[in-house]
Every structure is written in structure tokens, then in C-alpha cells.
């Protein structure tokens, strides 16, 4: 049976308290637990890029992680991945800050990662690559004569040609994506947007969901990701964790609106604060009877757009609590931490 090799920008190594338990990590772990395999990616550390890979094995899962140097982290991760691709793929061209040296850094890191993974590969491995940080990764493996089956899954939207083709390296990125054997998207709209982008650049032939472009043959599919409602319902029926039980006791009869997500401009947090402020303004009968708790851990704090939204939310929280707060009642709790 072939081995599953998962490649993602960040990996969740066992007992790594800094690793995020986000949707990507949860989804990947579900597959690895059932099939076993290798998970390869960045360990979250900035340091010596030539340091040996950190390897851990538990049961039928192995982890191999690497370190990024400061320049590569800035160019590949902070700038091109999160100040070009992320805002563009979320239809925010106004937040895109393209720099040629950062595009070069993005390609450089994808090339380095291919070099690091190559010695770990076996001939019959199935390679499963994740998300926008690694769009050129299959292309780099193909240059090294890797003929394994390589799949890719995009965890964010894929923009329409009007957006994607505004990026200076759009044609090169599209051709590199066609080096994957299978491209997975969250929705049919995302899949069609990708194909529209390709057909705007070159001749695209399609039979069912198998396509040829630039002399390369690949398939596209839709794989919606969701939650596990049965597990969440089970947790909801059980006793509250101690911290939440204490919070509920302290609030007494006050209803708590509770929300948790990364501090990111794609989440609509400023608009949510405005909506809550409008509720307090138009329906004063709720004063003292509800509280909105927003937990939003810092995300990509080195990127200016994220610094801006953090300041925006802190200002809004102060304004709302100053306007509507009472002795013994704080209408909005905003926590910028895990």
C-alpha cells in the first residue's frame, strides 16, 4: 500500500504548544490517523535553514519539520503568501503589496523545500500538498524527476480571472499548478474560477473533469470541508470545562455571545463590532443582560494589514464599552490571545 506524504506550510508536531489547531491541521490529522504516513512542513522557528530536519514518530505517523531563515520567512511567508496571495484570493486587491524580490523569495523557498523533501520520498508515495503557500511545489518536484502522484488542496477561495490575473506572476503560477495530478477546491465556483483563469492564458481542453493545458494533464474536483457535528453535539451535552463553568457562574443571568477566530480581515470582525454597537444603541432593553465575548488571537502580526485591523478592533471595543458600559457590566470583552 502506498504511503501518504502530507506537505503543508506549518505542521502540528505532537506537544508543540505553539502549533495552531486550525481547520487545516484538524483535517490533515484526520486523514493521517486513519491511513498513517509522513507530515512535512515548517516548524514555526526562525533560525538556521541548514539545521537538520526535526523528526518525530508516534504510532503510524511521522513528522519532519524544518526551520526558515529570517529573509525567507519575510519574503515567502509574510510578504508574498500573506500580503499578496491571501488578500487577492479573498478579493482584496486593495491590500495587495507586490514586490518582485518577495515573489523570487516565494519561488526560492518552494525550491528549497522540494530539496529537503526529496530524500524522504519513496517511489510509491502519494504526495498531498496543501494551500496557497505551496502553489509551485509540484512544479519543483517535477524538475527533480519526481513522478509520484501529487495532489493539491486549496483551503481558501480561488478568485475569478479579473482578480487573479491582476497579479504580475499569474500566468507562471497557473502553469505551475497544472503540474499537480489532482487539484481540489472547496466549492464548484472556486474550481470553475481556476479553469477560467487557465483558459484566459492558454488553450484548455476538458473531458469531464480531466483537463490539458500547457501540454500537462490534470484533474479538478470539489471537496467541501466541514465540521463534525456529532462530536460537537457530544461535547455540548457534556459538562462545561472548568474555565467556562466559572465564567457562566460569574455571568449569572447575563447571556454571553461567544465567538472565536483568528484576527484576520477576512472574518468580518469590525462589521460584527458595529452590528453589536447598533444593537445596544437601538435596543436599550438589552443593556446589562447580554455580553459579547470575542476571542481573536493575533494572526500574522508582522503584516501591516493585520496590525491595522488589530488597532481598529481595540479602538471599537474601547468606544463601545465607554459608551454603554455600566458599573458591574462590561458589554464587550475583546481578547487578543488564544
Short mmCIF file of C-alpha atoms in Angstrom, two decimals:
data_model
loop_
_atom_site.label_atom_id
_atom_site.label_comp_id
_atom_site.label_asym_id
_atom_site.label_seq_id
_atom_site.Cartn_x
_atom_site.Cartn_y
_atom_site.Cartn_z
CA UNK A 1 0.00 0.00 0.00
CA UNK A 2 1.31 3.46 -0.90
CA UNK A 3 2.33 5.84 1.87
CA UNK A 4 0.60 9.20 2.34
CA UNK A 5 3.02 12.15 2.43
CA UNK A 6 1.36 15.40 3.51
CA UNK A 7 3.09 18.72 2.81
CA UNK A 8 1.88 21.99 4.32
CA UNK A 9 3.45 25.29 5.26
CA UNK A 10 3.05 24.76 9.02
CA UNK A 11 2.77 21.42 10.72
CA UNK A 12 1.30 20.48 14.09
CA UNK A 13 4.06 18.43 15.74
CA UNK A 14 2.90 16.50 18.84
CA UNK A 15 3.20 18.51 22.06
CA UNK A 16 4.01 21.72 20.14
CA UNK A 17 2.06 24.28 22.18
CA UNK A 18 2.67 26.99 19.54
CA UNK A 19 1.10 24.97 16.72
CA UNK A 20 -2.36 26.05 15.67
CA UNK A 21 -5.28 23.63 15.82
CA UNK A 22 -6.88 25.29 12.81
CA UNK A 23 -9.01 23.72 10.12
CA UNK A 24 -6.05 22.61 8.01
CA UNK A 25 -4.34 20.82 10.91
CA UNK A 26 -7.56 19.14 12.07
CA UNK A 27 -8.39 17.94 8.56
CA UNK A 28 -4.91 16.57 7.89
CA UNK A 29 -4.71 14.76 11.22
CA UNK A 30 -7.99 13.01 10.48
CA UNK A 31 -6.51 11.57 7.27
CA UNK A 32 -3.17 10.65 8.83
CA UNK A 33 -4.74 8.91 11.82
CA UNK A 34 -6.75 6.63 9.55
CA UNK A 35 -4.01 5.92 6.96
CA UNK A 36 -0.69 6.78 8.62
CA UNK A 37 2.16 8.46 6.78
CA UNK A 38 4.54 11.41 6.87
CA UNK A 39 3.75 15.08 7.53
CA UNK A 40 6.37 17.53 6.24
CA UNK A 41 6.44 21.30 6.86
CA UNK A 42 7.79 24.32 8.71
CA UNK A 43 8.24 24.04 12.49
CA UNK A 44 7.42 27.70 13.12
CA UNK A 45 11.02 28.57 14.07
CA UNK A 46 13.25 31.28 12.58
CA UNK A 47 16.90 30.28 12.54
CA UNK A 48 19.48 28.24 10.66
CA UNK A 49 17.92 26.93 7.45
CA UNK A 50 20.70 24.34 7.19
CA UNK A 51 19.83 22.73 10.51
CA UNK A 52 18.88 19.03 10.24
CA UNK A 53 15.20 18.19 9.88
CA UNK A 54 13.44 17.61 13.19
CA UNK A 55 11.86 14.16 13.08
CA UNK A 56 9.23 12.71 15.41
CA UNK A 57 7.27 9.46 15.16
CA UNK A 58 4.16 8.45 17.09
CA UNK A 59 2.33 5.29 16.12
CA UNK A 60 1.88 5.19 12.35
CA UNK A 61 2.53 8.94 11.83
CA UNK A 62 5.92 10.61 11.33
CA UNK A 63 6.64 14.35 11.32
CA UNK A 64 9.60 16.02 9.59
CA UNK A 65 9.97 19.77 10.10
CA UNK A 66 12.43 22.42 9.00
CA UNK A 67 13.50 25.93 10.04
CA UNK A 68 13.25 29.07 7.88
CA UNK A 69 15.83 31.83 7.91
CA UNK A 70 14.67 35.38 8.56
CA UNK A 71 14.81 36.58 4.94
CA UNK A 72 12.95 33.56 3.58
CA UNK A 73 10.28 33.89 6.27
CA UNK A 74 9.79 37.57 5.41
CA UNK A 75 9.71 37.16 1.62
CA UNK A 76 7.91 33.82 1.29
CA UNK A 77 5.56 33.87 4.27
CA UNK A 78 4.89 37.42 5.45
CA UNK A 79 5.05 39.16 2.10
CA UNK A 80 4.17 37.02 -0.92
CA UNK A 81 1.95 34.43 0.80
CA UNK A 82 0.17 36.78 3.20
CA UNK A 83 0.45 40.22 1.62
CA UNK A 84 -0.18 39.12 -1.99
CA UNK A 85 -1.90 35.72 -2.31
CA UNK A 86 -4.09 35.81 0.81
CA UNK A 87 -5.69 39.23 0.15
CA UNK A 88 -6.02 38.58 -3.61
CA UNK A 89 -7.66 35.19 -3.08
CA UNK A 90 -10.10 36.89 -0.69
CA UNK A 91 -10.91 39.57 -3.31
CA UNK A 92 -8.97 42.33 -1.51
CA UNK A 93 -6.71 43.69 -4.24
CA UNK A 94 -6.59 46.94 -2.28
CA UNK A 95 -4.46 45.16 0.34
CA UNK A 96 -2.04 43.50 -2.11
CA UNK A 97 1.55 44.76 -1.87
CA UNK A 98 3.55 43.04 -4.61
CA UNK A 99 7.35 43.17 -4.54
CA UNK A 100 9.46 41.35 -7.12
CA UNK A 101 12.03 40.25 -4.54
CA UNK A 102 9.28 38.62 -2.48
CA UNK A 103 7.99 36.69 -5.50
CA UNK A 104 11.57 35.50 -6.04
CA UNK A 105 11.70 34.53 -2.35
CA UNK A 106 8.44 32.58 -2.65
CA UNK A 107 9.87 30.54 -5.52
CA UNK A 108 13.18 30.13 -3.71
CA UNK A 109 11.57 28.65 -0.60
CA UNK A 110 9.38 26.27 -2.61
CA UNK A 111 12.56 25.09 -4.35
CA UNK A 112 14.39 24.62 -1.03
CA UNK A 113 11.50 22.64 0.42
CA UNK A 114 11.50 20.32 -2.58
CA UNK A 115 15.20 19.69 -1.96
CA UNK A 116 14.52 18.92 1.72
CA UNK A 117 11.63 16.56 0.99
CA UNK A 118 13.31 14.68 -1.87
CA UNK A 119 15.48 12.34 0.27
CA UNK A 120 12.42 11.34 2.33
CA UNK A 121 10.32 10.21 -0.65
CA UNK A 122 9.65 6.64 -1.71
CA UNK A 123 8.72 5.63 -5.25
CA UNK A 124 5.09 4.76 -4.46
CA UNK A 125 4.29 7.66 -2.09
CA UNK A 126 1.12 9.64 -2.68
CA UNK A 127 2.01 13.29 -2.06
CA UNK A 128 -0.74 15.62 -0.81
CA UNK A 129 0.16 19.34 -0.81
CA UNK A 130 -1.88 21.99 0.96
CA UNK A 131 -2.75 25.62 0.45
CA UNK A 132 -1.58 28.83 -1.16
CA UNK A 133 1.95 28.84 0.30
CA UNK A 134 2.88 25.91 -1.95
CA UNK A 135 1.30 26.60 -5.35
CA UNK A 136 4.59 25.90 -7.26
CA UNK A 137 5.60 22.88 -5.14
CA UNK A 138 4.61 20.16 -7.64
CA UNK A 139 6.47 22.02 -10.37
CA UNK A 140 9.61 21.99 -8.22
CA UNK A 141 9.26 18.25 -7.58
CA UNK A 142 8.75 17.56 -11.29
CA UNK A 143 12.01 19.41 -12.03
CA UNK A 144 13.68 16.86 -9.72
CA UNK A 145 12.16 13.96 -11.72
CA UNK A 146 9.58 13.07 -9.07
CA UNK A 147 6.90 11.09 -10.90
CA UNK A 148 4.73 10.24 -7.89
CA UNK A 149 1.06 11.13 -7.84
CA UNK A 150 0.79 14.65 -6.41
CA UNK A 151 -2.48 16.18 -5.25
CA UNK A 152 -3.19 19.71 -4.07
CA UNK A 153 -5.97 21.15 -1.94
CA UNK A 154 -6.73 24.86 -1.61
CA UNK A 155 -8.20 25.80 1.78
CA UNK A 156 -9.27 29.30 0.69
CA UNK A 157 -11.31 30.64 -2.26
CA UNK A 158 -9.85 30.79 -5.77
CA UNK A 159 -10.53 34.19 -7.34
CA UNK A 160 -12.05 34.93 -10.73
CA UNK A 161 -9.77 35.96 -13.63
CA UNK A 162 -10.49 39.65 -13.07
CA UNK A 163 -8.78 39.34 -9.67
CA UNK A 164 -6.21 36.60 -10.16
CA UNK A 165 -4.89 37.91 -13.47
CA UNK A 166 -4.12 41.25 -11.82
CA UNK A 167 -1.19 39.54 -10.06
CA UNK A 168 2.04 40.03 -12.05
CA UNK A 169 3.11 36.34 -11.92
CA UNK A 170 -0.40 34.95 -12.60
CA UNK A 171 0.50 33.06 -15.79
CA UNK A 172 3.52 31.37 -14.19
CA UNK A 173 1.52 30.35 -11.12
CA UNK A 174 -1.25 28.83 -13.25
CA UNK A 175 1.18 26.80 -15.34
CA UNK A 176 2.90 25.56 -12.16
CA UNK A 177 -0.44 24.48 -10.68
CA UNK A 178 -1.04 22.31 -13.73
CA UNK A 179 1.89 20.11 -12.63
CA UNK A 180 -0.38 18.60 -9.98
CA UNK A 181 -2.24 15.44 -10.94
CA UNK A 182 -5.31 16.47 -8.95
CA UNK A 183 -6.40 19.94 -7.82
CA UNK A 184 -9.02 20.09 -5.08
CA UNK A 185 -11.18 23.13 -4.27
CA UNK A 186 -13.75 23.90 -1.59
CA UNK A 187 -16.59 24.83 -3.98
CA UNK A 188 -17.61 24.45 -7.61
CA UNK A 189 -17.28 28.22 -8.05
CA UNK A 190 -13.63 28.01 -6.98
CA UNK A 191 -12.96 25.13 -9.40
CA UNK A 192 -14.55 26.99 -12.30
CA UNK A 193 -12.71 30.20 -11.42
CA UNK A 194 -9.40 28.35 -11.67
CA UNK A 195 -10.31 26.85 -15.05
CA UNK A 196 -11.47 30.25 -16.30
CA UNK A 197 -8.09 31.70 -15.30
CA UNK A 198 -6.25 28.94 -17.16
CA UNK A 199 -8.38 29.27 -20.32
CA UNK A 200 -7.69 33.02 -20.33
CA UNK A 201 -3.95 32.26 -20.64
CA UNK A 202 -3.71 29.19 -22.88
CA UNK A 203 -5.71 26.56 -24.74
CA UNK A 204 -7.60 24.39 -22.24
CA UNK A 205 -9.21 21.11 -23.29
CA UNK A 206 -11.62 19.35 -20.94
CA UNK A 207 -13.25 15.91 -20.82
CA UNK A 208 -15.41 15.59 -17.75
CA UNK A 209 -13.07 16.86 -15.01
CA UNK A 210 -9.82 15.91 -16.76
CA UNK A 211 -8.02 18.79 -18.42
CA UNK A 212 -4.99 19.52 -20.57
CA UNK A 213 -3.13 22.84 -20.62
CA UNK A 214 0.47 23.71 -21.44
CA UNK A 215 0.87 20.06 -22.50
CA UNK A 216 0.06 18.87 -18.94
CA UNK A 217 -2.89 16.68 -17.94
CA UNK A 218 -4.60 17.12 -14.58
CA UNK A 219 -7.95 16.63 -12.85
CA UNK A 220 -10.04 19.05 -10.79
CA UNK A 221 -12.53 18.12 -8.07
CA UNK A 222 -14.59 19.76 -5.33
CA UNK A 223 -14.08 18.60 -1.74
CA UNK A 224 -16.10 20.70 0.73
CA UNK A 225 -14.63 20.76 4.24
CA UNK A 226 -16.95 20.97 7.22
CA UNK A 227 -17.16 20.29 10.93
CA UNK A 228 -18.02 17.07 12.76
CA UNK A 229 -21.49 17.91 14.12
CA UNK A 230 -21.85 14.66 16.09
CA UNK A 231 -18.64 15.32 18.02
CA UNK A 232 -19.61 18.94 18.71
CA UNK A 233 -23.09 17.88 19.87
CA UNK A 234 -21.48 15.31 22.17
CA UNK A 235 -19.24 17.96 23.72
CA UNK A 236 -22.19 20.33 24.10
CA UNK A 237 -24.13 17.72 26.09
CA UNK A 238 -21.21 17.09 28.43
CA UNK A 239 -20.08 19.16 31.42
CA UNK A 240 -18.51 22.54 30.75
CA UNK A 241 -14.72 22.81 31.06
CA UNK A 242 -13.77 24.42 34.42
CA UNK A 243 -12.94 27.86 32.97
CA UNK A 244 -16.23 28.09 31.10
CA UNK A 245 -18.18 26.80 34.09
CA UNK A 246 -16.62 29.55 36.22
CA UNK A 247 -17.43 32.15 33.55
CA UNK A 248 -21.06 31.03 33.38
CA UNK A 249 -21.35 31.23 37.18
CA UNK A 250 -19.91 34.75 37.21
CA UNK A 251 -22.27 35.95 34.47
CA UNK A 252 -25.33 34.56 36.31
CA UNK A 253 -28.32 35.56 34.16
CA UNK A 254 -26.34 37.55 31.60
CA UNK A 255 -26.44 35.91 28.15
CA UNK A 256 -22.98 35.58 26.64
CA UNK A 257 -22.42 35.83 22.86
CA UNK A 258 -19.20 33.89 22.38
CA UNK A 259 -17.02 33.90 19.26
CA UNK A 260 -13.52 32.65 18.49
CA UNK A 261 -11.47 33.11 15.30
CA UNK A 262 -8.11 34.34 14.10
CA UNK A 263 -7.56 38.09 13.95
CA UNK A 264 -7.99 38.46 10.19
CA UNK A 265 -9.71 40.94 7.89
CA UNK A 266 -11.50 38.10 6.09
CA UNK A 267 -13.57 37.33 9.21
CA UNK A 268 -15.75 40.44 9.26
CA UNK A 269 -14.82 41.36 12.84
CA UNK A 270 -15.08 45.17 12.52
CA UNK A 271 -18.53 44.79 10.96
CA UNK A 272 -19.54 42.44 13.78
CA UNK A 273 -18.49 45.01 16.40
CA UNK A 274 -20.50 47.64 14.52
CA UNK A 275 -23.56 45.36 14.46
CA UNK A 276 -23.31 44.78 18.22
CA UNK A 277 -22.92 48.51 18.78
CA UNK A 278 -26.07 49.12 16.70
CA UNK A 279 -27.93 46.53 18.79
CA UNK A 280 -27.01 48.32 22.02
CA UNK A 281 -27.99 51.67 20.54
CA UNK A 282 -31.38 50.64 19.13
CA UNK A 283 -32.48 48.17 21.82
CA UNK A 284 -31.52 49.58 25.24
CA UNK A 285 -33.67 46.94 26.96
CA UNK A 286 -30.72 44.55 26.45
CA UNK A 287 -28.31 46.70 28.48
CA UNK A 288 -26.91 44.73 31.40
CA UNK A 289 -28.48 41.48 30.13
CA UNK A 290 -26.07 40.40 27.36
CA UNK A 291 -22.33 40.33 26.80
CA UNK A 292 -20.35 39.78 23.62
CA UNK A 293 -17.03 37.93 24.12
CA UNK A 294 -14.73 37.99 21.09
CA UNK A 295 -11.51 35.98 21.24
CA UNK A 296 -9.26 36.82 18.29
CA UNK A 297 -5.63 35.63 18.60
CA UNK A 298 -3.03 37.62 16.72
CA UNK A 299 -2.52 36.36 13.19
CA UNK A 300 0.45 37.34 11.00
CA UNK A 301 1.29 40.26 13.27
CA UNK A 302 4.26 41.30 11.10
CA UNK A 303 1.95 42.21 8.18
CA UNK A 304 0.70 45.82 8.17
CA UNK A 305 -2.91 44.97 7.27
CA UNK A 306 -3.16 42.79 10.38
CA UNK A 307 -1.67 45.49 12.59
CA UNK A 308 -4.28 47.89 11.20
CA UNK A 309 -7.25 45.63 11.97
CA UNK A 310 -5.97 44.97 15.49
CA UNK A 311 -5.84 48.72 16.14
CA UNK A 312 -9.30 49.13 14.58
CA UNK A 313 -10.85 46.50 16.87
CA UNK A 314 -9.15 47.81 20.00
CA UNK A 315 -10.47 51.29 19.23
CA UNK A 316 -14.00 49.99 18.60
CA UNK A 317 -14.02 47.92 21.80
CA UNK A 318 -12.94 50.92 23.85
CA UNK A 319 -15.59 53.12 22.25
CA UNK A 320 -18.42 50.60 22.80
CA UNK A 321 -17.52 49.90 26.42
CA UNK A 322 -17.05 53.60 27.11
CA UNK A 323 -20.42 54.46 25.60
CA UNK A 324 -22.57 51.66 27.04
CA UNK A 325 -20.68 50.07 29.95
CA UNK A 326 -22.12 50.27 33.47
CA UNK A 327 -20.85 49.54 36.94
CA UNK A 328 -20.79 45.74 37.09
CA UNK A 329 -21.48 45.28 33.35
CA UNK A 330 -18.98 45.35 30.50
CA UNK A 331 -20.88 44.88 27.24
CA UNK A 332 -17.90 43.75 25.11
CA UNK A 333 -14.94 41.58 26.08
CA UNK A 334 -12.29 41.57 23.34
CA UNK A 335 -9.33 39.26 23.98
CA UNK A 336 -6.39 39.34 21.56
CA UNK A 337 -4.99 35.98 22.63
CA UNK A 338 -5.58 32.22 22.46
#
